[in-house]
Tab-separated table of C-alpha atoms and ligand atoms in Angstrom:
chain	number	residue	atom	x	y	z
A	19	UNK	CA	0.000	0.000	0.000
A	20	UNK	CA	1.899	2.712	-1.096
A	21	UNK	CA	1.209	6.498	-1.635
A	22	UNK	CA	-0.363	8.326	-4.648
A	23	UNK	CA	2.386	10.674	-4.951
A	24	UNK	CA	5.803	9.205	-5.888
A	25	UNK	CA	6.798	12.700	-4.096
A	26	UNK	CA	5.851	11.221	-1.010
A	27	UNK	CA	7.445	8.127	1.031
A	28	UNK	CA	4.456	7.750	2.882
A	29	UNK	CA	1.553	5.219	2.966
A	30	UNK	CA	-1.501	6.019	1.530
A	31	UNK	CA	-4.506	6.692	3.465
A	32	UNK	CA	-6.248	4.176	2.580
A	33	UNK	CA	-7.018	2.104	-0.841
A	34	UNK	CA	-9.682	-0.144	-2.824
A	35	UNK	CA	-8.455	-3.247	-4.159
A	36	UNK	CA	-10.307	-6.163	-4.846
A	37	UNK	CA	-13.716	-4.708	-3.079
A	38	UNK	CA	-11.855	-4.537	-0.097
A	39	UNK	CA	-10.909	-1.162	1.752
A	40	UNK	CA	-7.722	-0.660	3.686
A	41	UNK	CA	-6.939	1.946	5.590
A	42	UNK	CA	-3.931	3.469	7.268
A	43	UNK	CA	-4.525	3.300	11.240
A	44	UNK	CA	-3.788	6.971	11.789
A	45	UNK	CA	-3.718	6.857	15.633
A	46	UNK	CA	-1.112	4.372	15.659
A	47	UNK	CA	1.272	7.127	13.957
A	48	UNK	CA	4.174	8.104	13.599
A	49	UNK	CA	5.891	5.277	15.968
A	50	UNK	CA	3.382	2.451	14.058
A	51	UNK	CA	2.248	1.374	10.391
A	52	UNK	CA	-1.025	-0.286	11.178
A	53	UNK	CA	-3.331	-1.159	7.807
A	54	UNK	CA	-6.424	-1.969	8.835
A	55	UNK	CA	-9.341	-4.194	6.746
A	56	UNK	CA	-12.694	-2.885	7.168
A	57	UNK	CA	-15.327	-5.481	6.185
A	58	UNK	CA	-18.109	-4.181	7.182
A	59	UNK	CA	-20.352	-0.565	7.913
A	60	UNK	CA	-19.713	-0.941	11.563
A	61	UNK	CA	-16.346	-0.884	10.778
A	62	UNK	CA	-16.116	1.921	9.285
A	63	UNK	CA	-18.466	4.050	11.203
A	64	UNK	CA	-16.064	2.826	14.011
A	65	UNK	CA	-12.976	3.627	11.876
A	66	UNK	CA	-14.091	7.296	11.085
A	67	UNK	CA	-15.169	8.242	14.805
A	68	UNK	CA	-12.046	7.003	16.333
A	69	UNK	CA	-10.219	9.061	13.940
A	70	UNK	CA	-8.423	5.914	12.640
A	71	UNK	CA	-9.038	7.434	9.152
A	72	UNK	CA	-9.596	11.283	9.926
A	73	UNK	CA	-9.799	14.680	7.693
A	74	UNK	CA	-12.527	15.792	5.842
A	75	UNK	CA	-11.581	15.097	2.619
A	76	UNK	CA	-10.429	11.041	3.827
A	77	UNK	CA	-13.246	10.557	5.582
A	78	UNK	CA	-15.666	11.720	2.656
A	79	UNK	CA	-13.984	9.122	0.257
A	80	UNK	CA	-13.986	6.872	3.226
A	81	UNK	CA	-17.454	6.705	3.941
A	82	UNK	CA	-18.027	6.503	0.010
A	83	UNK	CA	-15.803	2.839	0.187
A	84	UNK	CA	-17.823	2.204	3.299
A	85	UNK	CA	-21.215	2.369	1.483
A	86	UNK	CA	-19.536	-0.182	-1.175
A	87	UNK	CA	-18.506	-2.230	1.688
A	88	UNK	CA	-22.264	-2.404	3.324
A	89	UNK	CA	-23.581	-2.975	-0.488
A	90	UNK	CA	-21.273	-6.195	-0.691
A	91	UNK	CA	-22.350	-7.683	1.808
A	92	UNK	CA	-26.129	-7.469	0.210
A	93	UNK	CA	-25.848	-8.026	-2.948
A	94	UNK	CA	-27.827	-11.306	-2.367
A	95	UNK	CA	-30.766	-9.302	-2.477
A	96	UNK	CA	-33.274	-8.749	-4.944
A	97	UNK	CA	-32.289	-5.209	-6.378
A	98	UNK	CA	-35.491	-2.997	-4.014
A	99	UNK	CA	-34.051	-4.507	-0.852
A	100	UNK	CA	-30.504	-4.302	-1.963
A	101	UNK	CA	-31.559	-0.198	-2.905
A	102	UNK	CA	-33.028	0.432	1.013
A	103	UNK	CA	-29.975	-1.353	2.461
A	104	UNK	CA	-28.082	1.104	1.031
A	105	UNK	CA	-29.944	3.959	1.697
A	106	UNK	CA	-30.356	2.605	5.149
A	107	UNK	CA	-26.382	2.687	5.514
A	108	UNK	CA	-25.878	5.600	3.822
A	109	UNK	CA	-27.702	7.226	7.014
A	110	UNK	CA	-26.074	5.025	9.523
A	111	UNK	CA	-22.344	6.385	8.091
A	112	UNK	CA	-23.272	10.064	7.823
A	113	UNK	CA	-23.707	10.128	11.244
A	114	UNK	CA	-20.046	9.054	12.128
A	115	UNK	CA	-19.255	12.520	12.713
A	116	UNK	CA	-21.106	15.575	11.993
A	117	UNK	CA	-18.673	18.514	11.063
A	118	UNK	CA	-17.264	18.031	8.234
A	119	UNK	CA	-19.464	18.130	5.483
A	120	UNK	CA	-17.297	16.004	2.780
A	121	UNK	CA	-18.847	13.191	5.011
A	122	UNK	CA	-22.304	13.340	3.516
A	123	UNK	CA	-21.604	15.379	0.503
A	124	UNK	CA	-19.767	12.174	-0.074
A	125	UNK	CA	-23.129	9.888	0.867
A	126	UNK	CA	-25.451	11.932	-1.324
A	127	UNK	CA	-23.297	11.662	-4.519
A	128	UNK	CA	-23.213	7.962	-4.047
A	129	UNK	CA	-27.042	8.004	-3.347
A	130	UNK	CA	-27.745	10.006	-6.413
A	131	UNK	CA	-25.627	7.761	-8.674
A	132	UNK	CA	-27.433	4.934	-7.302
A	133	UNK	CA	-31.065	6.600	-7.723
A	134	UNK	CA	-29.731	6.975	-11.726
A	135	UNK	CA	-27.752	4.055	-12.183
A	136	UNK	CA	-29.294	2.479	-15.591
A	137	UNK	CA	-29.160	-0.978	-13.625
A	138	UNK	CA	-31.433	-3.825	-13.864
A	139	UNK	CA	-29.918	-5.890	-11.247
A	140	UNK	CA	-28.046	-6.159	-7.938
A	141	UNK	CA	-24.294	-6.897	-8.752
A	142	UNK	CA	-24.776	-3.657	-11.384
A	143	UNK	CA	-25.856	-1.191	-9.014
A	144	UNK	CA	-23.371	-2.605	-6.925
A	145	UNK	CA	-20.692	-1.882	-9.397
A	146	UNK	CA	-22.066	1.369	-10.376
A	147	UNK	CA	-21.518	2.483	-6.311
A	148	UNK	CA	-18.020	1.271	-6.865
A	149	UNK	CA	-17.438	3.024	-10.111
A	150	UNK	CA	-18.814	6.029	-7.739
A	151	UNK	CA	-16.751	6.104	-4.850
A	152	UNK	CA	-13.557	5.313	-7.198
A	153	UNK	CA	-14.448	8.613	-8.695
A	154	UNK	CA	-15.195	10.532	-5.801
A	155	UNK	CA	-11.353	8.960	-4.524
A	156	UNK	CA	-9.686	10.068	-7.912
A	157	UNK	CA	-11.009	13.598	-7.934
A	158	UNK	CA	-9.895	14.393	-4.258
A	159	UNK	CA	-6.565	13.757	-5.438
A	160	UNK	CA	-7.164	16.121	-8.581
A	161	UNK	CA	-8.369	18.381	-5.896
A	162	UNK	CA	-5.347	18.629	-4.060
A	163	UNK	CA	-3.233	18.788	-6.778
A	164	UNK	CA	-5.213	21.633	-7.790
A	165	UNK	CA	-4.514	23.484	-4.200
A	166	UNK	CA	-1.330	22.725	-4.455
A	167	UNK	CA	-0.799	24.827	-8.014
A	168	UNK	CA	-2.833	27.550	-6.607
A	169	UNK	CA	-1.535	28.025	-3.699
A	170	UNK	CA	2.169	27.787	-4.547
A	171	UNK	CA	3.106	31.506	-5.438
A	172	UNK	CA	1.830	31.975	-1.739
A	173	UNK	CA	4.897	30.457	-0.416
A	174	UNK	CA	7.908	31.985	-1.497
A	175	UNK	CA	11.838	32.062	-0.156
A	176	UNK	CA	13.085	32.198	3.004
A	177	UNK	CA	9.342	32.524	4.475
A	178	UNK	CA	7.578	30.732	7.636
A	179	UNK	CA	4.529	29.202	7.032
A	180	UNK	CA	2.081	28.071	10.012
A	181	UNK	CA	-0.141	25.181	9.821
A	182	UNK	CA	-2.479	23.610	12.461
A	183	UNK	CA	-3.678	20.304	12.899
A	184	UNK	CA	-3.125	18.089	10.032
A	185	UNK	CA	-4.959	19.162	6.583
A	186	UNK	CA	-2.266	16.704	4.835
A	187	UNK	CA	-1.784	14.427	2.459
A	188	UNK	CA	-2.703	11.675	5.633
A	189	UNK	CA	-5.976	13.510	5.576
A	190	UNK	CA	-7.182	13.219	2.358
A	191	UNK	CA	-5.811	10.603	-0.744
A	192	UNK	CA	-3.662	13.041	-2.975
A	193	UNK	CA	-0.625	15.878	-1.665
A	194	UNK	CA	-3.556	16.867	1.431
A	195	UNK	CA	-5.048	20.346	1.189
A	196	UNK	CA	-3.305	23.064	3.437
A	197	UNK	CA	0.021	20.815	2.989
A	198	UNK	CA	-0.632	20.666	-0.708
A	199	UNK	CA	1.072	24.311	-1.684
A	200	UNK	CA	3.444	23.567	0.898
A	201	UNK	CA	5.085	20.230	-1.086
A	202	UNK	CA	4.040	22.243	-4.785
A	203	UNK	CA	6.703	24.711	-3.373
A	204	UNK	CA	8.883	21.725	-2.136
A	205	UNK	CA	9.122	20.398	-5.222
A	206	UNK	CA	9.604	23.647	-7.295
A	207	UNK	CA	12.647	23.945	-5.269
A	208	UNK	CA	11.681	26.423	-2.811
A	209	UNK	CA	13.520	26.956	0.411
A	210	UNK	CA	11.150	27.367	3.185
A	211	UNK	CA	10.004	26.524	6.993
A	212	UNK	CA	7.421	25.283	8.305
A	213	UNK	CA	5.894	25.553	11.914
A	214	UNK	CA	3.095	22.711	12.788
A	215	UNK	CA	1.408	23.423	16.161
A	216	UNK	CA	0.901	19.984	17.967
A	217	UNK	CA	-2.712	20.607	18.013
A	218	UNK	CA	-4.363	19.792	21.778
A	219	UNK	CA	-6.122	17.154	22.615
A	220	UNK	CA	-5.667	14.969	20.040
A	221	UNK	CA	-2.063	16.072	18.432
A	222	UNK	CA	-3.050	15.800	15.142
A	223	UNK	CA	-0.102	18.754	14.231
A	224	UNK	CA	2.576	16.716	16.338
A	225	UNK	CA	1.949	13.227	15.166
A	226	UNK	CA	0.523	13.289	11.176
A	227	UNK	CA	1.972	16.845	10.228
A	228	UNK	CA	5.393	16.812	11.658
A	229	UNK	CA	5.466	13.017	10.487
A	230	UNK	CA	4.751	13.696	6.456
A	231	UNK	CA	6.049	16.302	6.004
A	232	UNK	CA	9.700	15.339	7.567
A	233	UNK	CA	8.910	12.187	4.910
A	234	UNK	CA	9.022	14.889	2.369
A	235	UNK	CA	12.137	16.308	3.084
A	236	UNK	CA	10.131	19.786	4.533
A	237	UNK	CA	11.944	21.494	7.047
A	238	UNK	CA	9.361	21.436	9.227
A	239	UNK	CA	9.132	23.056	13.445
A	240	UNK	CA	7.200	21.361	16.009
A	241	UNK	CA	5.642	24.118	18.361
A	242	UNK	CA	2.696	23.965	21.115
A	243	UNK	CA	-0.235	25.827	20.341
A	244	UNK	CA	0.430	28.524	22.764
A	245	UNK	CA	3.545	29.277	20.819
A	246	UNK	CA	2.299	30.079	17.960
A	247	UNK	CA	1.245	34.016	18.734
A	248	UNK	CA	4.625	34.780	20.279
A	249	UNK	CA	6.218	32.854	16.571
A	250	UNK	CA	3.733	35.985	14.807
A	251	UNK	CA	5.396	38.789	17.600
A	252	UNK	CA	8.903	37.586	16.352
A	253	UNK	CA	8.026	38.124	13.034
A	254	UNK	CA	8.514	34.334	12.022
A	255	UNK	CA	5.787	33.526	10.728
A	256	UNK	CA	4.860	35.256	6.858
A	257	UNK	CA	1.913	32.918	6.270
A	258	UNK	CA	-0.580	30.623	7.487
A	259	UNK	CA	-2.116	28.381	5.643
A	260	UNK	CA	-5.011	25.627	7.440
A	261	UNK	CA	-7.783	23.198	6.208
A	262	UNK	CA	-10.657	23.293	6.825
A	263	UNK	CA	-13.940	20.504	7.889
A	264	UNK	CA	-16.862	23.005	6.194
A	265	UNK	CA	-17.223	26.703	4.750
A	266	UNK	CA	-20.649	27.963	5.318
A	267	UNK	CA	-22.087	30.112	2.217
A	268	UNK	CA	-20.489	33.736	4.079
A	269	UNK	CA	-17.177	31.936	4.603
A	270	UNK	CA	-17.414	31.352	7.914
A	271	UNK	CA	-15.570	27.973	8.419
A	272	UNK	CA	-14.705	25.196	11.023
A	273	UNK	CA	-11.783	23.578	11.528
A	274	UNK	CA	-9.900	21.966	14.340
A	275	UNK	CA	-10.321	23.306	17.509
A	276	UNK	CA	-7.302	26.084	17.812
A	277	UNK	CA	-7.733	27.750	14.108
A	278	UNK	CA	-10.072	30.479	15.564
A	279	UNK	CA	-7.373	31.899	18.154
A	280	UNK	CA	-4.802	31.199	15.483
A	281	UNK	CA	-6.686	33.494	12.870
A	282	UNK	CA	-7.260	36.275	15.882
A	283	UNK	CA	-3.354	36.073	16.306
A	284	UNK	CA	-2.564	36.726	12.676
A	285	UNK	CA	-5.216	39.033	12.282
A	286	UNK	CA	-3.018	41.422	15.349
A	287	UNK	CA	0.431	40.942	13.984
A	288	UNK	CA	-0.750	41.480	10.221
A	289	UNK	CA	0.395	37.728	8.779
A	290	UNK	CA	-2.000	36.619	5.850
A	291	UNK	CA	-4.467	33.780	6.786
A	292	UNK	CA	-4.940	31.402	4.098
A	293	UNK	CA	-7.769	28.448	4.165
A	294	UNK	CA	-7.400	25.517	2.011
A	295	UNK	CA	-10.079	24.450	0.953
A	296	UNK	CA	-11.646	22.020	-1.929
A	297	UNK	CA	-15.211	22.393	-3.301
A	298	UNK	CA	-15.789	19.275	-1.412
A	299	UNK	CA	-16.088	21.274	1.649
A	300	UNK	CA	-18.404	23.979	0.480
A	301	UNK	CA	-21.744	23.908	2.090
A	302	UNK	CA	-23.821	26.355	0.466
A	303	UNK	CA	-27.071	25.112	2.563
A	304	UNK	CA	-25.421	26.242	5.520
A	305	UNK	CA	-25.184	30.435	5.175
A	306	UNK	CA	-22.605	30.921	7.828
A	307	UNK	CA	-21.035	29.716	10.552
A	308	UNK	CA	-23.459	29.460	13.315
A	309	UNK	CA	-25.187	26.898	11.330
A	310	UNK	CA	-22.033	24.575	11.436
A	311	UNK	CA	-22.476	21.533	14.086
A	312	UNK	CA	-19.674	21.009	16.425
A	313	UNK	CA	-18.315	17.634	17.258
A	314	UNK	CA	-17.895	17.196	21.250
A	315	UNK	CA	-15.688	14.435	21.897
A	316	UNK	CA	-15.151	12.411	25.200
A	317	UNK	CA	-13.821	13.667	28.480
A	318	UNK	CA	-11.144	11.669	28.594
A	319	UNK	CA	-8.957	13.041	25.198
A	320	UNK	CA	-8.578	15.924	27.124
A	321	UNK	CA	-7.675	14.601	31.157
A	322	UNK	CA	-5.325	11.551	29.660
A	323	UNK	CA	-1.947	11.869	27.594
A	324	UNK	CA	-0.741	8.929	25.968
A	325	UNK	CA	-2.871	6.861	28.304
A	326	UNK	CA	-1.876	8.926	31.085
A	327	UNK	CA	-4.236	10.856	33.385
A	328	UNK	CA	-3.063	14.668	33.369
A	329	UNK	CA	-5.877	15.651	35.486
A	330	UNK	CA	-7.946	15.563	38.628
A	331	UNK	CA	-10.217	12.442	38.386
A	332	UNK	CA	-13.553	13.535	37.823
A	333	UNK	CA	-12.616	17.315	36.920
A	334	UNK	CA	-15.327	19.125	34.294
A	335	UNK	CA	-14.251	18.580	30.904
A	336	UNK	CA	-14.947	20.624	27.446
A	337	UNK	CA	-14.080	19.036	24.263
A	338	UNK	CA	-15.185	20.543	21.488
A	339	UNK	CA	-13.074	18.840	18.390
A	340	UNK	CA	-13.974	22.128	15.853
A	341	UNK	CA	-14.442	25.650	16.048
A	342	UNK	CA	-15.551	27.879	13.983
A	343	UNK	CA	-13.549	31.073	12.206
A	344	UNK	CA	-15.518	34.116	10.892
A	345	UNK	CA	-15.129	34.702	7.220
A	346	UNK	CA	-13.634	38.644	8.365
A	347	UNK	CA	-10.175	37.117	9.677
A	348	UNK	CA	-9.651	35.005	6.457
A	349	UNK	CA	-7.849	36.453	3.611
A	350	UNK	CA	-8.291	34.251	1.385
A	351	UNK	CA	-9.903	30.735	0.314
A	352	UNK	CA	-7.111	28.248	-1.606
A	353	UNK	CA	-9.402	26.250	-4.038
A	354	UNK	CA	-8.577	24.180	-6.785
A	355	UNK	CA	-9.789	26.878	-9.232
A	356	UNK	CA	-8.184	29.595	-7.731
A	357	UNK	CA	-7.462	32.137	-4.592
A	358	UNK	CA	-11.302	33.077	-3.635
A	359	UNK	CA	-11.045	36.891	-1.848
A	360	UNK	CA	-13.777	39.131	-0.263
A	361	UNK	CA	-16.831	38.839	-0.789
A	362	UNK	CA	-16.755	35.543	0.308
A	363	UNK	CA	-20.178	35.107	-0.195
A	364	UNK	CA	-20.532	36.385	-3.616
A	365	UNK	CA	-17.077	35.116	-4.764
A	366	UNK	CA	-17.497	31.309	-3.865
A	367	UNK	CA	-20.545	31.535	-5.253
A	368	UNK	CA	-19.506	33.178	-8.459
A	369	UNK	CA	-16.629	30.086	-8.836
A	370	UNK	CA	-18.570	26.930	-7.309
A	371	UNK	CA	-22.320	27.780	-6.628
A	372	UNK	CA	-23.265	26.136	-10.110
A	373	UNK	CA	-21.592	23.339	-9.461
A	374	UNK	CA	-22.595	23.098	-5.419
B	421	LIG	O1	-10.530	15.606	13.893
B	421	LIG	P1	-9.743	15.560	12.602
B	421	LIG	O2	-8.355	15.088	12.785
B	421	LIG	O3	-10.490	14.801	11.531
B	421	LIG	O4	-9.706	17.077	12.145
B	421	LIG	C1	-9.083	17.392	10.920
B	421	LIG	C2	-9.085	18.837	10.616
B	421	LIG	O5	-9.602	19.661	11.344
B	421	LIG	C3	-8.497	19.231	9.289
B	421	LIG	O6	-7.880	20.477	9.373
B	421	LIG	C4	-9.629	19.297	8.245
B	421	LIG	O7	-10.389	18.113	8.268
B	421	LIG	C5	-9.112	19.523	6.868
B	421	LIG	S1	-8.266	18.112	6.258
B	421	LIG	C6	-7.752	18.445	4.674
């Protein structure tokens, strides 16, 4: 199982071979290469809330797989019952985890192409979902690439770029999405640093970021989040660049918990705020941010490192896994057809409402 991007020395996220879907067991990294088999819908409802497989973009094509994977395991039925099973699953993987919206934009394509699959039995509609979710895999990669070649000028000699969490390549299937201009520059020859905050609870930024892109050859910074303001003050940072889990129609957007005081900091010391972002993630139905539902995760992510308890036993707990920025601290959105500026609203819209 090897990555998409002969750039890239990692494993890929996951992969489809032989109707079976592997995934890379992103908890167990860096220190452990885990690939996982998921066989069935439990699996990998189980698989996307533990954050084995994680990201927006990942879990959208992972979920698509995971449809596939529930449909195989029908396709002994006449082709009605075989239709509600899936439509039946469908629901039951949507509601994995409910921020980022790639998860059922992801769902709804492979629902539509079911509803107009010309199919007149079973084992076609099942290989009409397939056909599906192998396209919805192929154009995330396109995507990226995409971000990548519009988002390179961004990063230019000598600078300090800022990511947070991990909106990389181990968080979608091509070069990742906030991480994609960053290895388009890479491999242009640019010489550049990185700073990846570890990302609290969870350290996505610590463990994935740090991880790929030291794979890459990036020179890459580990820093705790409370760092990264005083980075800004020192003049260190020239750009930040993040991913993101869903844009609402005004821009608002969340992403990982942390972005929000990350944007306020750039937006005092001046430093451009960039938000990668594929049209995957666009949710036009939602107009801005307060309409955005935020994952809260379990107590114990935030009293227990490594396994460790950090805290008082029983102390009150808050874990919200997202937050959300408002479109006025965001320069600028990095899609795959281009740098979207203010007006958010009317810009996206100009570029992707069609299309959305
Ligand atoms: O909880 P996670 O690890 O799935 O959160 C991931 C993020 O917040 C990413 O920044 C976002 O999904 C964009 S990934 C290209």
């Amino acid at each position: 199982m090897v990555s998409p991007s002969p750039f890239m020395n990692l494993p890929a996220t996951l992969t489809w071979n032989d109707d079976c879907l592997r995934i890379l067991d992103q908890t167990r990294l860096p220190h452990e290469t885990v690939i996982e088999t998921l066989s069935t819908a439990q699996d990998v409802w189980r698989a996307i809330h533990e954050l084995r497989v994680r990201g927006a973009p990942a879990i959208g094509v992972a979920a698509a797989y995971g449809l596939c994977v529930a449909a195989q395991r029908a396709r002994h039925l006449p082709l009605d019952a075989f239709r509600s099973v899936v439509k039946e699953q469908a629901t039951y993987l949507d509601s994995a985890r409910p921020t980022a919206v790639n998860l059922s934009w992801s769902l709804k394509r492979m629902l539509r192409a079911a509803d107009h699959a010309p199919v007149i039995d079973t084992p076609a509609l099942y290989r009409a979902l397939v056909d599906e979710a192998t396209r919805i895999h192929r154009e995330d990669e396109a995507l990226c690439e995409g971000i990548g070649q519009q988002g390179r000028p961004l990063i230019t000699a000598g600078c300090g770029v800022l990511t947070h969490c991990n909106a990389g390549a181990l968080a979608t299937t091509g070069l990742g999405t906030a991480t994609a201009p960053i290895y388009a520059a890479q491999r242009a020859g640019i010489a550049f640093r990185v700073y990846a905050d570890e990302t609290r609870p969870l350290l996505q930024g610590a463990r994935l970021t740090t991880y790929e892109l030291r794979e890459a050859g990036v020179d890459v910074t580990l820093i705790t989040d409370s760092m990264a303001a005083s980075l800004m003050a020192q003049r260190l940072i020239d750009v930040v660049i993040v991913g993101a889990d869903r844009v609402a129609a005004n821009g608002d957007f969340a992403n990982k918990i942390g972005t929000l005081s990350v944007a306020i900091a750039a937006r005092y010391f001046d430093v451009p705020f960039y938000v990668a972002c594929p049209s995957s993630t666009l949710d036009f139905q939602t107009p801005n941010g307060r309409g955005i539902v935020i994952e809260e995760r379990r107590d114990d992510e935030v009293t227990h490192l490594g396994g460790k308890a950090i805290a008082p036993a029983g102390v009150k707990v808050r874990n919200p896994a997202f937050d959300v920025t408002p479109h006025d601290l965001v320069t600028g959105y990095i899609t795959e057809r281009g740098i979207v500026r203010t007006p958010f609203d009317a810009n996206l819209a100009a570029l992707f409402g069609a299309a959305a």
